[in-house]
């Protein structure tokens, strides 16, 4: 990639990051292209050179957000940290996101997630499931997970949870519960002492 192409990609990434940060704080509707341009230190025309309209930008931010979350998940799963630390980091990440994300942006993400053949579902199937499988294998190997539990049962449970939270009546109320749901998944409902 030549210098011009690198600068072009960096500028696009700056716009996506600026938009994501603003959407996380203020939601999607209240943020203007002018505000995104100011935060990204570019002109509004530059934004329209990269993105056809605000709707296109929102969709690109959505994909960017999912990709960045996947990278963070991948880094945690394949790190040298002990298994319990990885789980704590995953739970903490869920809590941090739940505390930082604007309800409207979250609902937009979940609404996109509930459409047939959506980007999150494809990423989940192609990337997240293998990462979870790696994590489960590690947990079993190190003696932290019940070796009698089949991967199929664990993945079935994840899929069941995933499909349930795609329902609008559920995802509108689930954000404050994400930390607890993640904790229940990894630790069950028994008190840990």
PDB file of C-alpha atoms in Angstrom:
ATOM      1  CA  UNK A   1       0.000   0.000   0.000  1.00  0.00           C
ATOM      2  CA  UNK A   2       1.515   3.342  -1.039  1.00  0.00           C
ATOM      3  CA  UNK A   3       1.635   6.468   1.142  1.00  0.00           C
ATOM      4  CA  UNK A   4      -1.440   8.035  -0.471  1.00  0.00           C
ATOM      5  CA  UNK A   5      -3.517   4.890   0.107  1.00  0.00           C
ATOM      6  CA  UNK A   6      -2.319   4.669   3.737  1.00  0.00           C
ATOM      7  CA  UNK A   7      -3.301   8.290   4.384  1.00  0.00           C
ATOM      8  CA  UNK A   8      -6.676   7.694   2.740  1.00  0.00           C
ATOM      9  CA  UNK A   9      -7.318   4.606   4.917  1.00  0.00           C
ATOM     10  CA  UNK A  10      -6.194   6.469   8.047  1.00  0.00           C
ATOM     11  CA  UNK A  11      -8.543   9.362   7.268  1.00  0.00           C
ATOM     12  CA  UNK A  12     -11.446   6.933   6.822  1.00  0.00           C
ATOM     13  CA  UNK A  13     -10.547   5.219  10.116  1.00  0.00           C
ATOM     14  CA  UNK A  14     -10.406   8.624  11.853  1.00  0.00           C
ATOM     15  CA  UNK A  15     -13.911   9.419  10.583  1.00  0.00           C
ATOM     16  CA  UNK A  16     -15.242   6.023  11.718  1.00  0.00           C
ATOM     17  CA  UNK A  17     -13.635   6.374  15.160  1.00  0.00           C
ATOM     18  CA  UNK A  18     -14.937   9.929  15.608  1.00  0.00           C
ATOM     19  CA  UNK A  19     -18.451   8.906  14.564  1.00  0.00           C
ATOM     20  CA  UNK A  20     -18.383   5.843  16.807  1.00  0.00           C
ATOM     21  CA  UNK A  21     -17.256   7.874  19.817  1.00  0.00           C
ATOM     22  CA  UNK A  22     -20.006  10.438  19.252  1.00  0.00           C
ATOM     23  CA  UNK A  23     -22.668   7.770  18.640  1.00  0.00           C
ATOM     24  CA  UNK A  24     -21.626   5.967  21.828  1.00  0.00           C
ATOM     25  CA  UNK A  25     -22.118   9.163  23.843  1.00  0.00           C
ATOM     26  CA  UNK A  26     -25.053  10.886  22.134  1.00  0.00           C
ATOM     27  CA  UNK A  27     -26.765   8.222  20.058  1.00  0.00           C
ATOM     28  CA  UNK A  28     -27.087   8.153  16.284  1.00  0.00           C
ATOM     29  CA  UNK A  29     -29.843  10.707  15.615  1.00  0.00           C
ATOM     30  CA  UNK A  30     -28.458  13.657  17.604  1.00  0.00           C
ATOM     31  CA  UNK A  31     -25.012  13.578  15.999  1.00  0.00           C
ATOM     32  CA  UNK A  32     -24.570  15.647  12.841  1.00  0.00           C
ATOM     33  CA  UNK A  33     -22.087  15.182  10.022  1.00  0.00           C
ATOM     34  CA  UNK A  34     -20.649  18.584  11.004  1.00  0.00           C
ATOM     35  CA  UNK A  35     -19.919  17.303  14.537  1.00  0.00           C
ATOM     36  CA  UNK A  36     -18.294  14.146  13.171  1.00  0.00           C
ATOM     37  CA  UNK A  37     -16.185  16.215  10.754  1.00  0.00           C
ATOM     38  CA  UNK A  38     -15.032  18.496  13.575  1.00  0.00           C
ATOM     39  CA  UNK A  39     -14.077  15.571  15.825  1.00  0.00           C
ATOM     40  CA  UNK A  40     -12.308  13.747  12.967  1.00  0.00           C
ATOM     41  CA  UNK A  41     -10.556  16.985  11.947  1.00  0.00           C
ATOM     42  CA  UNK A  42     -11.823  16.758   8.354  1.00  0.00           C
ATOM     43  CA  UNK A  43     -14.336  18.680   6.274  1.00  0.00           C
ATOM     44  CA  UNK A  44     -17.920  17.547   5.784  1.00  0.00           C
ATOM     45  CA  UNK A  45     -17.124  17.172   2.080  1.00  0.00           C
ATOM     46  CA  UNK A  46     -14.383  14.692   2.987  1.00  0.00           C
ATOM     47  CA  UNK A  47     -16.907  12.604   4.911  1.00  0.00           C
ATOM     48  CA  UNK A  48     -19.220  12.570   1.890  1.00  0.00           C
ATOM     49  CA  UNK A  49     -16.272  11.571  -0.311  1.00  0.00           C
ATOM     50  CA  UNK A  50     -15.893   8.444   1.810  1.00  0.00           C
ATOM     51  CA  UNK A  51     -19.531   7.808   2.690  1.00  0.00           C
ATOM     52  CA  UNK A  52     -22.503   8.439   0.417  1.00  0.00           C
ATOM     53  CA  UNK A  53     -24.734   9.724   3.225  1.00  0.00           C
ATOM     54  CA  UNK A  54     -25.216   9.548   6.984  1.00  0.00           C
ATOM     55  CA  UNK A  55     -27.007   6.205   6.733  1.00  0.00           C
ATOM     56  CA  UNK A  56     -24.025   4.692   4.897  1.00  0.00           C
ATOM     57  CA  UNK A  57     -21.690   6.146   7.529  1.00  0.00           C
ATOM     58  CA  UNK A  58     -23.823   4.660  10.322  1.00  0.00           C
ATOM     59  CA  UNK A  59     -23.658   1.227   8.681  1.00  0.00           C
ATOM     60  CA  UNK A  60     -19.879   1.508   8.248  1.00  0.00           C
ATOM     61  CA  UNK A  61     -19.518   2.559  11.906  1.00  0.00           C
ATOM     62  CA  UNK A  62     -21.581  -0.462  12.888  1.00  0.00           C
ATOM     63  CA  UNK A  63     -19.236  -2.785  10.952  1.00  0.00           C
ATOM     64  CA  UNK A  64     -16.191  -0.979  12.350  1.00  0.00           C
ATOM     65  CA  UNK A  65     -17.542  -1.335  15.900  1.00  0.00           C
ATOM     66  CA  UNK A  66     -18.177  -5.065  15.462  1.00  0.00           C
ATOM     67  CA  UNK A  67     -14.742  -5.605  13.916  1.00  0.00           C
ATOM     68  CA  UNK A  68     -13.001  -3.735  16.743  1.00  0.00           C
ATOM     69  CA  UNK A  69     -14.944  -5.714  19.374  1.00  0.00           C
ATOM     70  CA  UNK A  70     -13.943  -8.937  17.607  1.00  0.00           C
ATOM     71  CA  UNK A  71     -10.267  -7.881  17.601  1.00  0.00           C
ATOM     72  CA  UNK A  72     -10.467  -7.195  21.342  1.00  0.00           C
ATOM     73  CA  UNK A  73     -12.131 -10.574  21.920  1.00  0.00           C
ATOM     74  CA  UNK A  74      -9.506 -12.323  19.767  1.00  0.00           C
ATOM     75  CA  UNK A  75      -6.655 -10.606  21.623  1.00  0.00           C
ATOM     76  CA  UNK A  76      -8.076 -11.725  24.954  1.00  0.00           C
ATOM     77  CA  UNK A  77      -8.748 -15.315  23.867  1.00  0.00           C
ATOM     78  CA  UNK A  78      -5.293 -15.850  22.363  1.00  0.00           C
ATOM     79  CA  UNK A  79      -3.324 -13.955  25.014  1.00  0.00           C
ATOM     80  CA  UNK A  80      -0.920 -15.675  27.402  1.00  0.00           C
ATOM     81  CA  UNK A  81      -3.104 -14.731  30.379  1.00  0.00           C
ATOM     82  CA  UNK A  82      -4.387 -17.570  32.571  1.00  0.00           C
ATOM     83  CA  UNK A  83      -7.893 -18.796  31.737  1.00  0.00           C
ATOM     84  CA  UNK A  84      -9.581 -17.161  34.792  1.00  0.00           C
ATOM     85  CA  UNK A  85      -8.021 -13.803  33.868  1.00  0.00           C
ATOM     86  CA  UNK A  86      -9.333 -14.092  30.324  1.00  0.00           C
ATOM     87  CA  UNK A  87     -12.842 -14.697  31.643  1.00  0.00           C
ATOM     88  CA  UNK A  88     -12.606 -11.725  34.011  1.00  0.00           C
ATOM     89  CA  UNK A  89     -11.383  -9.534  31.166  1.00  0.00           C
ATOM     90  CA  UNK A  90     -14.288 -10.638  28.950  1.00  0.00           C
ATOM     91  CA  UNK A  91     -16.789  -9.897  31.728  1.00  0.00           C
ATOM     92  CA  UNK A  92     -15.165  -6.536  32.445  1.00  0.00           C
ATOM     93  CA  UNK A  93     -15.271  -5.658  28.738  1.00  0.00           C
ATOM     94  CA  UNK A  94     -19.018  -6.381  28.672  1.00  0.00           C
ATOM     95  CA  UNK A  95     -19.523  -4.190  31.741  1.00  0.00           C
ATOM     96  CA  UNK A  96     -17.427  -1.362  30.281  1.00  0.00           C
ATOM     97  CA  UNK A  97     -19.340  -1.426  26.993  1.00  0.00           C
ATOM     98  CA  UNK A  98     -22.681  -1.559  28.806  1.00  0.00           C
ATOM     99  CA  UNK A  99     -21.697   1.518  30.836  1.00  0.00           C
ATOM    100  CA  UNK A 100     -20.303   3.452  27.865  1.00  0.00           C
ATOM    101  CA  UNK A 101     -22.748   2.777  25.039  1.00  0.00           C
ATOM    102  CA  UNK A 102     -25.694   5.086  24.405  1.00  0.00           C
ATOM    103  CA  UNK A 103     -29.025   3.251  24.520  1.00  0.00           C
ATOM    104  CA  UNK A 104     -30.028   4.451  21.034  1.00  0.00           C
ATOM    105  CA  UNK A 105     -26.721   3.275  19.488  1.00  0.00           C
ATOM    106  CA  UNK A 106     -27.093  -0.062  21.269  1.00  0.00           C
ATOM    107  CA  UNK A 107     -30.658  -0.453  20.003  1.00  0.00           C
ATOM    108  CA  UNK A 108     -29.501   0.389  16.483  1.00  0.00           C
ATOM    109  CA  UNK A 109     -26.839  -2.336  16.722  1.00  0.00           C
ATOM    110  CA  UNK A 110     -29.333  -4.843  18.061  1.00  0.00           C
ATOM    111  CA  UNK A 111     -31.903  -3.916  15.430  1.00  0.00           C
ATOM    112  CA  UNK A 112     -29.282  -4.594  12.761  1.00  0.00           C
ATOM    113  CA  UNK A 113     -28.383  -7.819  14.584  1.00  0.00           C
ATOM    114  CA  UNK A 114     -31.996  -9.006  14.381  1.00  0.00           C
ATOM    115  CA  UNK A 115     -32.142  -8.826  10.575  1.00  0.00           C
ATOM    116  CA  UNK A 116     -31.705 -12.050   8.639  1.00  0.00           C
ATOM    117  CA  UNK A 117     -28.130 -12.768   7.503  1.00  0.00           C
ATOM    118  CA  UNK A 118     -26.731  -9.726   9.304  1.00  0.00           C
ATOM    119  CA  UNK A 119     -23.057  -8.858   9.711  1.00  0.00           C
ATOM    120  CA  UNK A 120     -22.847  -9.756  13.420  1.00  0.00           C
ATOM    121  CA  UNK A 121     -24.306 -13.188  12.802  1.00  0.00           C
ATOM    122  CA  UNK A 122     -21.813 -13.883  10.009  1.00  0.00           C
ATOM    123  CA  UNK A 123     -18.891 -12.720  12.169  1.00  0.00           C
ATOM    124  CA  UNK A 124     -20.213 -14.763  15.081  1.00  0.00           C
ATOM    125  CA  UNK A 125     -20.398 -17.942  12.993  1.00  0.00           C
ATOM    126  CA  UNK A 126     -17.116 -17.460  11.128  1.00  0.00           C
ATOM    127  CA  UNK A 127     -14.898 -16.007  13.866  1.00  0.00           C
ATOM    128  CA  UNK A 128     -16.443 -15.902  17.345  1.00  0.00           C
ATOM    129  CA  UNK A 129     -17.499 -19.565  17.449  1.00  0.00           C
ATOM    130  CA  UNK A 130     -13.958 -20.788  16.664  1.00  0.00           C
ATOM    131  CA  UNK A 131     -12.572 -18.354  19.272  1.00  0.00           C
ATOM    132  CA  UNK A 132     -15.048 -19.634  21.861  1.00  0.00           C
ATOM    133  CA  UNK A 133     -14.106 -23.207  20.941  1.00  0.00           C
ATOM    134  CA  UNK A 134     -10.444 -22.376  21.492  1.00  0.00           C
ATOM    135  CA  UNK A 135     -11.277 -20.781  24.840  1.00  0.00           C
ATOM    136  CA  UNK A 136     -13.383 -23.765  25.931  1.00  0.00           C
ATOM    137  CA  UNK A 137     -10.628 -26.200  24.949  1.00  0.00           C
ATOM    138  CA  UNK A 138      -8.147 -24.189  26.968  1.00  0.00           C
ATOM    139  CA  UNK A 139     -10.479 -24.040  29.969  1.00  0.00           C
ATOM    140  CA  UNK A 140     -11.029 -27.789  29.866  1.00  0.00           C
ATOM    141  CA  UNK A 141      -7.335 -28.519  29.404  1.00  0.00           C
ATOM    142  CA  UNK A 142      -6.420 -26.338  32.384  1.00  0.00           C
ATOM    143  CA  UNK A 143      -9.144 -27.872  34.560  1.00  0.00           C
ATOM    144  CA  UNK A 144     -11.384 -24.811  34.820  1.00  0.00           C
ATOM    145  CA  UNK A 145     -14.270 -26.123  32.732  1.00  0.00           C
ATOM    146  CA  UNK A 146     -16.144 -29.334  33.181  1.00  0.00           C
ATOM    147  CA  UNK A 147     -14.539 -31.742  30.692  1.00  0.00           C
ATOM    148  CA  UNK A 148     -17.815 -33.665  30.423  1.00  0.00           C
ATOM    149  CA  UNK A 149     -19.582 -30.714  28.803  1.00  0.00           C
ATOM    150  CA  UNK A 150     -19.610 -31.106  25.045  1.00  0.00           C
ATOM    151  CA  UNK A 151     -18.700 -28.226  22.773  1.00  0.00           C
ATOM    152  CA  UNK A 152     -21.996 -28.810  21.010  1.00  0.00           C
ATOM    153  CA  UNK A 153     -23.931 -28.192  24.236  1.00  0.00           C
ATOM    154  CA  UNK A 154     -21.954 -25.033  25.031  1.00  0.00           C
ATOM    155  CA  UNK A 155     -22.344 -23.701  21.496  1.00  0.00           C
ATOM    156  CA  UNK A 156     -26.042 -24.618  21.519  1.00  0.00           C
ATOM    157  CA  UNK A 157     -26.426 -22.593  24.722  1.00  0.00           C
ATOM    158  CA  UNK A 158     -24.609 -19.635  23.136  1.00  0.00           C
ATOM    159  CA  UNK A 159     -26.754 -19.865  19.999  1.00  0.00           C
ATOM    160  CA  UNK A 160     -29.922 -20.036  22.080  1.00  0.00           C
ATOM    161  CA  UNK A 161     -28.867 -16.942  24.023  1.00  0.00           C
ATOM    162  CA  UNK A 162     -27.855 -15.183  20.806  1.00  0.00           C
ATOM    163  CA  UNK A 163     -31.201 -15.855  19.139  1.00  0.00           C
ATOM    164  CA  UNK A 164     -33.141 -14.760  22.209  1.00  0.00           C
ATOM    165  CA  UNK A 165     -31.396 -11.403  22.510  1.00  0.00           C
ATOM    166  CA  UNK A 166     -32.200 -10.630  18.863  1.00  0.00           C
ATOM    167  CA  UNK A 167     -35.845 -10.150  19.829  1.00  0.00           C
ATOM    168  CA  UNK A 168     -36.736  -6.458  20.092  1.00  0.00           C
ATOM    169  CA  UNK A 169     -38.683  -6.910  23.316  1.00  0.00           C
ATOM    170  CA  UNK A 170     -35.542  -8.445  24.842  1.00  0.00           C
ATOM    171  CA  UNK A 171     -32.691  -6.323  23.484  1.00  0.00           C
ATOM    172  CA  UNK A 172     -34.422  -3.102  24.527  1.00  0.00           C
ATOM    173  CA  UNK A 173     -34.047  -4.153  28.174  1.00  0.00           C
ATOM    174  CA  UNK A 174     -30.919  -6.302  28.234  1.00  0.00           C
ATOM    175  CA  UNK A 175     -28.119  -3.691  28.192  1.00  0.00           C
ATOM    176  CA  UNK A 176     -27.953  -3.162  31.982  1.00  0.00           C
ATOM    177  CA  UNK A 177     -27.866  -6.951  32.455  1.00  0.00           C
ATOM    178  CA  UNK A 178     -24.967  -7.790  30.114  1.00  0.00           C
ATOM    179  CA  UNK A 179     -22.383  -8.149  32.883  1.00  0.00           C
ATOM    180  CA  UNK A 180     -24.641 -10.454  34.923  1.00  0.00           C
ATOM    181  CA  UNK A 181     -25.571 -12.523  31.856  1.00  0.00           C
ATOM    182  CA  UNK A 182     -21.907 -12.956  30.925  1.00  0.00           C
ATOM    183  CA  UNK A 183     -21.062 -13.865  34.543  1.00  0.00           C
ATOM    184  CA  UNK A 184     -23.871 -16.466  34.639  1.00  0.00           C
ATOM    185  CA  UNK A 185     -22.657 -17.961  31.368  1.00  0.00           C
ATOM    186  CA  UNK A 186     -19.114 -18.461  32.655  1.00  0.00           C
ATOM    187  CA  UNK A 187     -19.741 -19.138  36.351  1.00  0.00           C
ATOM    188  CA  UNK A 188     -23.341 -20.351  36.615  1.00  0.00           C
ATOM    189  CA  UNK A 189     -25.667 -19.185  39.353  1.00  0.00           C
ATOM    190  CA  UNK A 190     -23.711 -20.641  42.269  1.00  0.00           C
ATOM    191  CA  UNK A 191     -21.891 -18.192  44.527  1.00  0.00           C
ATOM    192  CA  UNK A 192     -18.137 -18.289  44.024  1.00  0.00           C
ATOM    193  CA  UNK A 193     -16.092 -18.582  47.204  1.00  0.00           C
TER     194      UNK A 193
END
